[in-house]
XYZ file of C-alpha atoms in Angstrom:
698
model
C 0.000 0.000 0.000
C 2.837 2.396 0.807
C 4.251 1.735 -2.662
C 1.292 3.167 -4.527
C 0.799 5.983 -2.043
C 4.358 7.225 -2.358
C 5.350 6.305 -5.904
C 1.989 6.958 -7.529
C 1.410 10.290 -5.885
C 5.002 11.357 -6.371
C 4.969 10.483 -10.064
C 1.799 12.455 -10.593
C 3.499 15.501 -9.156
C 6.685 14.992 -11.191
C 5.349 13.678 -14.460
C 1.666 14.352 -14.825
C 2.102 18.046 -15.497
C 3.751 17.275 -18.805
C 0.337 16.260 -20.150
C -1.554 19.388 -19.104
C -1.680 21.739 -16.182
C -4.317 21.166 -13.506
C -4.449 24.886 -12.852
C -5.462 25.761 -16.421
C -8.383 25.126 -18.683
C -8.023 21.755 -20.361
C -7.882 23.506 -23.722
C -4.355 24.645 -22.866
C -1.991 21.900 -23.998
C 1.303 23.733 -23.517
C 4.178 21.842 -21.881
C 4.826 22.823 -18.271
C 7.595 20.447 -17.198
C 11.178 19.567 -17.996
C 9.941 16.123 -19.034
C 9.135 15.512 -22.687
C 6.055 13.590 -23.711
C 8.425 11.317 -25.655
C 9.063 9.566 -22.342
C 5.435 8.461 -22.312
C 5.917 6.631 -25.579
C 8.301 4.180 -23.906
C 7.379 1.111 -21.865
C 8.995 2.557 -18.752
C 7.283 5.913 -19.162
C 3.858 4.387 -19.792
C 4.128 2.247 -16.684
C 5.159 5.284 -14.649
C 2.271 7.282 -16.067
C -0.110 4.434 -15.183
C 0.993 4.533 -11.550
C 0.546 8.309 -11.528
C -3.151 7.934 -12.416
C -3.845 7.222 -8.750
C -2.882 10.786 -7.971
C -5.674 12.227 -10.117
C -8.397 10.975 -7.776
C -6.847 12.686 -4.744
C -7.920 16.030 -6.191
C -11.533 15.323 -5.287
C -10.778 15.691 -1.576
C -8.246 18.485 -1.523
C -10.436 21.540 -1.072
C -13.912 23.022 -0.813
C -15.188 21.305 -3.975
C -15.168 17.950 -2.151
C -18.545 18.745 -0.588
C -19.782 21.600 -2.816
C -20.573 19.536 -5.906
C -21.377 16.283 -4.095
C -23.297 17.044 -0.875
C -24.680 20.572 -0.932
C -28.163 21.343 -2.217
C -29.529 17.888 -1.357
C -31.801 16.341 1.257
C -28.901 15.342 3.537
C -26.858 18.518 4.105
C -27.342 22.237 4.099
C -24.943 25.051 4.904
C -24.292 26.280 8.398
C -23.172 29.813 9.200
C -20.064 29.545 7.037
C -21.092 30.734 3.571
C -18.044 29.792 1.472
C -20.063 27.645 -0.940
C -23.533 28.787 0.051
C -24.593 29.228 -3.590
C -24.064 25.492 -4.269
C -26.616 24.795 -1.561
C -29.104 27.609 -2.153
C -28.955 27.654 -5.991
C -29.207 31.439 -5.899
C -28.163 33.833 -8.661
C -24.486 33.546 -7.727
C -24.540 29.931 -8.933
C -23.782 29.956 -12.628
C -21.259 29.349 -15.424
C -18.746 32.010 -14.401
C -18.579 30.962 -10.757
C -18.776 33.251 -7.770
C -15.977 35.394 -6.370
C -15.839 37.874 -3.535
C -16.411 40.592 -6.146
C -19.613 38.914 -7.339
C -21.062 38.132 -3.917
C -19.227 35.065 -2.618
C -18.345 35.125 1.066
C -14.650 34.649 0.314
C -12.214 33.603 -2.386
C -12.577 29.866 -1.742
C -15.929 29.377 -3.476
C -15.921 26.393 -5.831
C -15.967 27.240 -9.522
C -17.996 24.998 -11.884
C -14.821 24.726 -13.961
C -12.871 23.008 -11.182
C -14.205 19.492 -11.792
C -14.303 20.018 -15.554
C -10.641 20.964 -15.832
C -9.313 18.322 -13.465
C -11.206 15.446 -15.021
C -9.864 16.293 -18.470
C -6.401 16.509 -16.975
C -6.689 12.840 -15.929
C -8.332 11.876 -19.225
C -5.352 13.296 -21.136
C -3.018 10.947 -19.258
C -5.316 7.994 -19.958
C -5.460 8.817 -23.667
C -1.678 8.776 -23.846
C -1.487 5.324 -22.253
C -4.216 3.858 -24.450
C -2.748 5.293 -27.645
C 0.756 3.979 -26.930
C 0.077 0.748 -25.054
C 1.279 -1.382 -27.969
C 4.801 -0.161 -27.179
C 4.745 -2.274 -24.017
C 5.999 -5.688 -25.130
C 4.979 -7.647 -22.024
C 1.295 -8.484 -22.601
C 0.470 -8.788 -18.893
C 1.975 -5.386 -18.140
C 0.318 -3.869 -21.207
C -3.097 -5.156 -20.118
C -2.536 -3.882 -16.601
C -1.712 -0.404 -17.904
C -4.709 -0.441 -20.240
C -7.036 -1.633 -17.478
C -6.016 1.311 -15.318
C -6.241 3.836 -18.155
C -9.657 2.650 -19.296
C -10.849 2.658 -15.695
C -9.806 6.214 -14.876
C -11.015 7.550 -18.209
C -14.369 5.857 -17.651
C -14.527 7.118 -14.067
C -13.631 10.694 -15.034
C -16.185 10.737 -17.840
C -18.696 9.282 -15.383
C -18.128 12.251 -13.085
C -18.307 14.750 -15.953
C -21.491 13.291 -17.448
C -23.169 12.890 -14.068
C -22.554 16.560 -13.291
C -22.801 18.336 -16.650
C -24.740 15.987 -18.962
C -23.272 15.794 -22.459
C -19.608 16.822 -22.562
C -16.660 16.764 -24.963
C -15.467 13.227 -25.696
C -11.723 13.499 -26.240
C -10.427 9.917 -26.571
C -7.102 10.423 -28.388
C -4.120 12.544 -27.346
C -4.513 16.175 -28.365
C -1.860 17.660 -30.613
C -1.073 21.298 -30.043
C -3.731 23.732 -28.886
C -7.202 22.480 -29.829
C -10.062 24.964 -29.574
C -12.784 23.522 -31.786
C -14.762 20.777 -30.118
C -18.126 19.091 -30.522
C -20.321 18.509 -27.514
C -21.486 14.891 -27.390
C -25.000 13.968 -26.329
C -25.615 12.458 -22.921
C -26.416 9.158 -24.648
C -23.063 9.181 -26.432
C -21.270 10.027 -23.204
C -22.806 7.145 -21.286
C -21.898 4.803 -24.123
C -18.279 5.961 -23.805
C -18.281 5.595 -20.004
C -19.746 2.093 -20.173
C -17.394 1.049 -22.980
C -14.338 2.201 -21.016
C -15.447 0.497 -17.818
C -16.284 -2.709 -19.668
C -12.817 -2.678 -21.205
C -11.295 -2.122 -17.789
C -13.369 -4.899 -16.240
C -12.298 -7.343 -18.950
C -8.613 -6.391 -18.759
C -8.125 -6.510 -14.989
C -6.767 -9.897 -13.866
C -9.203 -10.472 -11.015
C -8.337 -9.269 -7.518
C -4.638 -8.777 -8.150
C -3.363 -5.944 -5.955
C -0.644 -4.833 -8.335
C 0.479 -1.725 -6.480
C -0.423 -2.649 -2.915
C -3.459 -4.171 -1.213
C -6.563 -2.092 -0.649
C -5.611 1.060 -2.497
C -5.141 -0.652 -5.874
C -7.916 -0.749 -8.452
C -8.984 -4.279 -9.354
C -11.610 -6.071 -11.405
C -14.089 -5.566 -8.528
C -13.445 -1.806 -8.626
C -14.221 -1.737 -12.329
C -17.281 -3.950 -11.782
C -18.679 -1.588 -9.146
C -18.391 1.492 -11.346
C -19.564 -0.345 -14.445
C -22.722 -1.202 -12.494
C -23.111 2.436 -11.411
C -22.764 3.656 -15.001
C -25.263 1.124 -16.331
C -27.712 2.041 -13.586
C -27.258 5.745 -14.341
C -28.052 5.204 -18.024
C -31.173 3.237 -17.029
C -32.359 5.862 -14.522
C -34.986 8.583 -14.681
C -32.742 11.446 -15.746
C -32.294 9.702 -19.078
C -35.883 8.566 -19.626
C -36.238 10.668 -22.793
C -33.930 8.302 -24.685
C -32.969 5.237 -22.607
C -35.898 2.850 -23.157
C -33.878 0.592 -25.475
C -31.156 0.121 -22.858
C -32.980 -0.315 -19.554
C -33.564 -4.057 -19.218
C -30.162 -5.108 -20.558
C -28.343 -2.456 -18.548
C -30.010 -3.528 -15.306
C -29.215 -7.195 -15.939
C -25.578 -6.409 -16.707
C -25.334 -4.157 -13.656
C -26.617 -6.985 -11.453
C -23.989 -9.318 -12.899
C -21.225 -6.770 -12.307
C -22.353 -6.213 -8.704
C -22.484 -9.955 -8.155
C -18.886 -10.304 -9.267
C -17.680 -7.580 -6.874
C -19.672 -9.033 -3.975
C -18.464 -12.584 -4.567
C -14.859 -11.500 -5.132
C -14.505 -9.096 -2.185
C -17.211 -10.039 0.297
C -18.429 -10.363 2.940
C -19.106 -6.941 4.439
C -16.927 -5.752 7.285
C -18.681 -6.977 10.421
C -18.570 -3.729 12.414
C -19.647 -0.499 10.700
C -17.264 1.417 12.979
C -14.292 -0.330 11.396
C -14.943 1.509 8.133
C -14.530 4.996 9.599
C -14.592 5.391 13.375
C -11.881 2.882 14.269
C -9.164 4.679 12.322
C -6.065 4.582 14.502
C -3.404 6.172 12.302
C -1.622 6.316 8.973
C -1.858 3.035 7.014
C -3.705 1.323 9.854
C -5.257 -2.103 9.153
C -8.731 -0.637 8.698
C -7.539 1.041 5.489
C -7.025 -2.470 4.092
C -10.524 -3.861 4.601
C -11.673 -6.064 1.736
C -14.961 -4.148 1.608
C -13.112 -1.066 0.315
C -13.082 -1.089 -3.499
C -11.511 2.300 -4.146
C -9.867 4.947 -2.001
C -7.858 8.104 -2.526
C -4.568 7.290 -0.850
C -2.829 9.592 1.614
C 0.126 9.163 3.935
C 2.529 11.040 6.164
C 5.135 11.794 3.507
C 5.276 15.576 3.148
C 6.853 15.220 -0.303
C 3.662 13.681 -1.732
C 1.060 16.019 -0.244
C 0.629 17.901 -3.496
C -1.196 21.166 -3.859
C -3.946 20.589 -1.295
C -3.545 17.282 0.557
C -6.592 15.868 2.340
C -8.814 18.637 3.708
C -11.987 16.674 4.306
C -11.567 16.705 8.097
C -12.569 20.371 8.067
C -16.073 20.169 6.698
C -18.439 18.203 8.947
C -17.984 19.511 12.499
C -20.096 22.230 14.142
C -18.343 25.435 15.123
C -17.619 24.102 18.586
C -14.827 26.530 19.432
C -17.147 29.480 18.862
C -20.443 28.550 20.463
C -18.850 26.650 23.340
C -17.662 29.892 24.879
C -14.114 28.614 24.965
C -14.754 25.426 26.931
C -13.935 23.295 23.856
C -11.040 24.706 21.877
C -9.565 23.587 18.582
C -6.445 21.486 18.487
C -4.802 18.532 16.828
C -6.253 16.282 19.529
C -9.714 16.969 18.100
C -10.040 15.032 14.865
C -11.670 17.813 12.881
C -11.584 21.531 12.317
C -14.856 23.264 13.110
C -15.426 24.849 9.713
C -19.195 24.118 9.933
C -19.622 23.603 6.195
C -22.028 20.641 6.149
C -24.939 20.851 8.582
C -27.235 17.798 8.621
C -30.846 18.456 7.716
C -33.772 17.244 9.798
C -34.096 14.395 7.301
C -30.491 13.294 7.930
C -31.361 12.645 11.583
C -34.933 11.443 11.132
C -34.124 8.833 8.479
C -32.565 6.565 11.128
C -34.225 4.221 13.592
C -32.781 6.006 16.640
C -33.036 2.937 18.848
C -32.014 0.021 16.636
C -29.698 1.428 13.942
C -26.135 1.428 15.219
C -24.927 3.406 12.180
C -26.462 6.562 13.595
C -24.505 6.374 16.825
C -21.323 5.212 15.141
C -21.495 8.201 12.755
C -22.710 11.294 14.649
C -20.524 12.913 17.288
C -22.799 14.195 20.047
C -20.464 14.864 23.004
C -17.328 16.980 23.407
C -15.423 17.188 26.670
C -14.256 20.504 28.054
C -10.541 20.925 27.357
C -10.186 24.418 28.800
C -11.410 25.945 32.079
C -13.028 29.255 31.230
C -14.253 30.220 34.670
C -13.892 28.405 37.962
C -17.282 29.692 39.103
C -19.149 27.573 36.549
C -18.343 24.302 38.283
C -16.997 22.752 35.074
C -13.591 21.090 35.066
C -11.445 19.627 32.323
C -12.977 16.342 31.239
C -16.551 17.299 32.054
C -19.001 17.343 29.121
C -18.667 20.729 27.433
C -21.081 20.142 24.546
C -24.013 17.714 24.567
C -26.325 17.211 21.581
C -29.475 15.173 22.147
C -30.817 13.524 18.999
C -34.335 12.764 20.148
C -37.340 11.987 17.963
C -40.386 14.030 17.046
C -42.689 12.068 19.362
C -40.456 12.500 22.429
C -41.943 14.804 25.069
C -39.216 14.447 27.691
C -37.635 17.833 27.030
C -40.679 19.926 26.199
C -40.142 22.369 29.069
C -36.344 22.261 29.230
C -34.161 25.203 28.273
C -31.251 24.603 25.902
C -28.631 26.749 24.269
C -25.052 27.991 24.477
C -23.784 30.086 27.359
C -20.696 30.534 29.525
C -21.928 32.272 32.638
C -25.179 30.467 33.272
C -26.435 26.907 32.974
C -27.908 26.283 29.575
C -29.823 23.131 30.313
C -32.435 23.762 32.942
C -35.954 22.733 33.689
C -38.891 25.129 33.709
C -37.980 26.332 37.211
C -34.399 27.141 36.346
C -32.898 24.190 38.231
C -29.939 22.267 36.869
C -31.059 19.155 35.065
C -29.132 15.888 35.106
C -27.214 15.443 31.887
C -27.181 11.655 31.786
C -30.498 10.787 33.419
C -28.382 8.270 35.309
C -28.229 5.778 32.463
C -24.961 6.213 30.598
C -22.889 3.080 30.116
C -19.149 3.361 30.562
C -16.744 1.766 28.113
C -17.300 -1.508 29.931
C -20.595 -2.803 28.616
C -23.320 -3.148 31.188
C -22.007 -0.814 33.890
C -23.458 2.577 34.722
C -21.986 5.965 35.480
C -24.646 8.347 36.723
C -23.707 12.016 36.786
C -26.665 13.871 38.163
C -27.014 17.614 38.306
C -24.085 18.171 35.960
C -23.796 21.639 34.453
C -23.259 21.462 30.705
C -22.230 24.816 29.200
C -23.655 23.945 25.758
C -26.561 21.672 24.974
C -29.118 21.164 22.252
C -32.051 18.968 21.371
C -33.705 18.146 18.039
C -37.375 18.314 19.078
C -39.542 20.019 21.661
C -43.327 19.759 21.632
C -43.142 17.930 18.320
C -41.331 20.842 16.630
C -37.892 20.650 15.056
C -36.046 23.293 17.072
C -32.416 22.339 16.369
C -31.819 25.224 13.895
C -32.780 27.794 16.558
C -29.580 27.254 18.566
C -26.870 29.834 17.893
C -28.359 31.472 14.806
C -25.886 33.972 13.414
C -27.915 34.103 11.236
C -27.687 30.378 10.464
C -27.248 27.621 13.025
C -23.648 26.566 13.735
C -24.613 24.149 16.554
C -25.321 20.620 15.291
C -24.066 17.036 15.452
C -21.343 16.512 12.892
C -20.328 13.200 11.338
C -17.042 11.460 12.037
C -16.092 9.747 8.765
C -13.138 12.058 8.104
C -11.871 12.682 11.656
C -8.067 12.491 11.770
C -5.923 12.814 14.898
C -2.679 12.243 12.989
C -2.290 15.868 11.927
C 0.891 17.608 13.076
C -0.738 21.011 13.440
C -4.202 22.414 14.039
C -4.585 23.198 10.325
C -2.229 20.465 9.154
C -2.973 17.942 6.440
C -5.036 14.865 7.191
C -3.293 11.597 6.414
C -6.072 9.048 6.195
C -7.339 7.554 2.944
C -10.704 8.737 1.617
C -13.011 5.858 0.703
C -14.597 6.310 -2.726
C -16.362 2.963 -3.210
C -17.176 -0.020 -1.017
C -19.347 -3.109 -1.006
C -22.011 -1.517 1.193
C -22.921 0.626 -1.802
C -22.559 -2.306 -4.222
C -25.322 -4.186 -2.407
C -27.603 -1.158 -2.617
C -26.875 -0.670 -6.324
C -27.875 -4.276 -6.940
C -30.970 -3.865 -4.760
C -32.003 -0.811 -6.773
C -31.537 -2.720 -10.033
C -33.734 -5.518 -8.708
C -36.382 -3.010 -7.606
C -36.408 -1.423 -11.071
C -37.046 -4.907 -12.497
C -39.821 -5.356 -9.886
C -37.901 -8.231 -8.315
C -38.700 -6.946 -4.850
C -37.829 -10.162 -3.024
C -34.284 -10.086 -4.383
C -34.030 -6.391 -3.556
C -35.123 -7.009 0.031
C -32.551 -9.770 0.394
C -29.720 -7.383 -0.516
C -31.136 -4.601 1.647
C -31.255 -6.966 4.599
C -27.579 -7.805 4.220
C -26.859 -4.110 4.739
C -29.340 -3.717 7.588
C -28.108 -6.832 9.381
C -24.650 -5.286 9.594
C -26.208 -2.019 10.776
C -28.089 -3.453 13.762
C -26.674 -3.666 17.269
C -24.864 -6.898 18.012
C -25.341 -8.743 21.280
C -23.061 -7.278 23.951
C -22.437 -3.942 22.227
C -22.290 -0.864 24.415
C -24.781 1.475 22.786
C -23.501 4.616 24.485
C -19.868 4.102 23.454
C -18.441 6.400 20.779
C -15.078 6.761 19.076
C -13.619 8.284 15.918
C -10.371 8.866 14.055
C -9.159 11.416 16.597
C -7.951 8.404 18.595
C -4.982 8.413 16.189
C -3.644 11.202 18.413
C -2.729 8.533 20.965
C 0.165 7.570 18.681
C 0.929 11.152 17.608
C 4.306 12.536 18.603
C 2.534 15.651 19.874
C 0.714 13.602 22.506
C 2.664 14.799 25.522
C 1.982 17.099 28.427
C -0.928 19.479 27.956
C -1.740 18.019 24.534
C -2.269 14.573 26.033
C -4.459 16.034 28.782
C -6.544 17.989 26.315
C -6.996 14.900 24.142
C -8.339 12.914 27.087
C -10.572 15.821 28.021
C -12.112 16.282 24.601
C -12.693 12.613 23.823
C -15.073 11.173 26.366
C -15.755 8.018 24.302
C -19.472 8.387 24.733
C -22.595 9.507 22.900
C -26.081 10.621 23.920
C -27.867 7.391 22.968
C -29.801 7.105 26.240
C -30.482 10.825 26.537
C -31.888 10.690 23.017
C -33.984 7.617 23.843
C -34.912 8.582 27.426
C -37.537 5.902 28.007
C -35.239 3.063 26.982
C -33.658 0.933 29.684
C -29.950 0.202 29.446
C -29.431 -2.846 27.255
C -26.731 -4.812 25.501
C -29.172 -7.003 23.595
C -29.016 -7.351 19.833
C -31.435 -5.322 17.731
C -33.109 -6.361 14.488
C -33.378 -4.002 11.493
C -34.191 -6.554 8.810
C -37.270 -5.986 6.669
C -40.030 -8.572 6.602
C -41.865 -7.039 3.649
C -40.916 -4.763 0.754
C -42.053 -2.307 -0.449
C -45.194 -2.541 1.721
C -45.271 -1.994 5.496
C -41.946 -0.207 5.793
C -40.438 1.137 9.057
C -42.151 4.177 10.518
C -39.274 6.535 9.722
C -39.447 5.507 6.070
C -43.212 5.757 5.866
C -43.026 9.338 7.129
C -40.484 10.304 4.468
C -42.357 8.481 1.706
C -45.555 10.293 2.663
C -43.801 13.661 2.541
C -42.445 13.104 -0.990
C -45.749 11.632 -2.183
C -44.484 8.225 -3.303
C -47.503 6.031 -4.107
C -46.724 3.095 -6.394
C -44.739 0.069 -5.304
C -41.796 1.215 -7.397
C -41.857 4.771 -6.021
C -41.992 3.411 -2.486
C -39.133 1.013 -3.205
C -36.972 3.686 -4.810
C -37.469 6.166 -1.992
C -36.772 3.530 0.629
C -33.517 2.672 -1.155
C -32.628 6.369 -1.324
C -33.185 6.469 2.441
C -30.961 3.428 2.862
C -28.246 5.066 0.759
C -28.315 7.898 3.305
C -28.153 5.623 6.325
C -25.286 3.627 4.858
C -23.367 6.324 2.945
C -24.089 9.632 4.713
C -21.439 12.162 3.735
C -19.649 9.858 1.291
C -19.375 12.341 -1.580
C -22.108 11.266 -4.005
C -25.578 12.326 -2.845
C -26.164 15.067 -5.458
C -25.424 12.668 -8.317
C -27.650 9.957 -6.829
C -30.622 12.299 -6.532
C -30.059 13.853 -9.949
C -29.837 10.386 -11.521
C -33.104 9.194 -9.997
C -35.065 12.353 -10.800
C -35.552 12.982 -7.073
C -33.214 15.933 -6.543
C -35.818 18.681 -6.858
C -38.538 16.900 -4.904
C -36.365 15.824 -1.995
C -34.405 19.089 -1.772
C -37.669 21.029 -1.635
C -39.039 18.657 0.991
C -36.012 18.498 3.288
C -33.589 21.371 2.622
C -35.074 24.689 3.710
C -32.204 26.714 2.244
C -32.351 25.016 -1.175
C -36.139 24.862 -1.482
C -36.906 28.447 -2.616
C -34.570 28.483 -5.638
C -34.002 24.951 -6.875
C -35.686 24.640 -10.272
C -36.918 21.789 -12.447
C -35.165 21.394 -15.830
C -32.218 23.450 -14.660
C -30.557 22.303 -11.492
C -30.456 18.598 -12.383
C -27.304 19.583 -14.319
C -24.390 21.871 -13.520
C -23.538 24.847 -15.732
C -20.893 24.283 -18.411
C -17.946 26.501 -17.383
C -18.084 29.828 -19.184
C -14.292 29.934 -19.329
C -14.368 26.829 -21.532
C -17.130 28.107 -23.814
C -15.445 31.502 -24.239
C -12.244 29.770 -25.336
C -13.872 27.811 -28.158
C -13.369 28.630 -31.844
C -15.147 27.547 -35.000
C -13.321 25.325 -37.487
C -12.354 28.415 -39.489
C -10.761 30.025 -36.457
C -13.543 32.538 -35.793
C -15.063 33.127 -32.372
C -18.360 31.542 -31.453
C -21.393 33.777 -31.757
C -23.593 34.435 -28.740
C -26.151 32.028 -30.186
C -23.532 29.292 -30.544
C -22.348 29.853 -26.989
C -25.910 29.535 -25.776
C -26.227 26.180 -27.560
C -23.253 24.899 -25.589
C -24.780 25.842 -22.233
C -27.140 23.702 -20.185
C -30.790 24.820 -19.924
C -31.565 27.689 -17.584
C -28.041 29.068 -17.196
């Protein structure tokens, strides 16, 4: 694994720039390196370029675009008080082909430009085209096929991302010579044919589960199978209903076969959901090698391979704890995230879970922070006491109807109607040893929140400035291996895993009205998600535990780490009538798509799903959330299924006013690209021609 992380990433930095520059429009083909492209017409150079392809995928997680074009503007996440990429969530008039800058109304200079994904994907495609065009110069057939398998895979993946976001794009499948400025925009149908063709080629060329460049991080036949299934499903989905009728049945059958290969080759699922994300203990730890992981963007601790941005995903999911906590919980490397408050869960993102029986909820949301600084001795709070407590109760819970919540330093923030201190644990928290209790009654908690009071969703009312920055963040990117507060994260970023593969196959079965087969796959996922016998339901951990092995973990830093990480959640506070238990739970469906769990029936009613298929699809969309929350693909999933507008309007209050049918299902084609185009005779495009290049509504 270290081989591909160091060599692959290093070669991308050294060699990849000789194809095109990632900081320029892909039209610009000038050479920007001391290396000549002649090197990439040799066997050695082509093999080196193949290894460097792994570096192209790291871009997706290096900056603000990681969440802007994948998570914002959906049913799962909305923006908090930080407004860096607000326009990607609200779809307001700053969201368009030219992008937003501080001069045009963006909050700062970090706003994601629609051209960012466009340019970077073509950068990777250019490298793939070079390998494919020159592969015959590799005499060893096995090595040649390995290089081709990788090149076809990344080209197919990059065109998948482009087509999913923009619709029809430019299909450049041979190396460009010189500066090319006259292109034809392919149709969406032609683009999906290219994506599927490339991924089929990759699938056929990969030699099974051979980890050529290191276990886990290397692309294999199962990786290609997974994305081939996704591409086939996309072509068969609602967004393409105007032209896809001839493909649907065959595409769904082939997708099922591809999923079945990946599942049989790499299964079973990892037993404990926490092992995928929460139990990350440090750079290259064993949990980065789980067989369930089909594709990941590799990172490590080698400063020479960080590249332009490194891994910045740890910044985007936490609430602004250092601000609203009044100083009781301060930032630091011992806390696995930075509190940039970019992605605030919607009400739907909490309500979609079975709060009692679904362990994924409590293994994903961080609900407790310990105080790591004493602000005032008069408050009665000491280091290691709970400094922030977030109660994720349900709409029908009346326990906290008269309680007072909020954020304050000088006065208790969690009191009953008479102003008395309330007990923060209700005497029912389990310690790390399953089955034992640690009651802390009358504890003052400086900062506390609740989801519901009197049946009303009140969570957004805490710390409005003007938008809530007080919420439960998710832990899938937490990283305690950083060497500075704003240092680079070092953990891999998972891009595909078998949990999703099962749901893709279930969706294909549902589209073929094979609901029994769909339920069988869904139940594999839900069986892993339920509590196992003996599990401590109030125990919590995340990747900040990597700080235990961090060289900075001495003196005050070690004390602050222990203070901030209390290894507990608010499971029993959030389910206040539930007795302490270590019994197994059962999430498996007994019928589908009729008689679904209450949380699903409520969501299905709100989106108006009536037919068996509509019910099945929306349940599966809910299950995608429960299994894959925050895993960088929700916008594309909703756009593909024709549910983006309906579910954003239903569950994202900030997106609802502006999101528009027949416009926002696609991203705007970057204006910088269109303005650079020329006609075949060298003349500039007319305004009418430029308009033809643009997606509807922009």
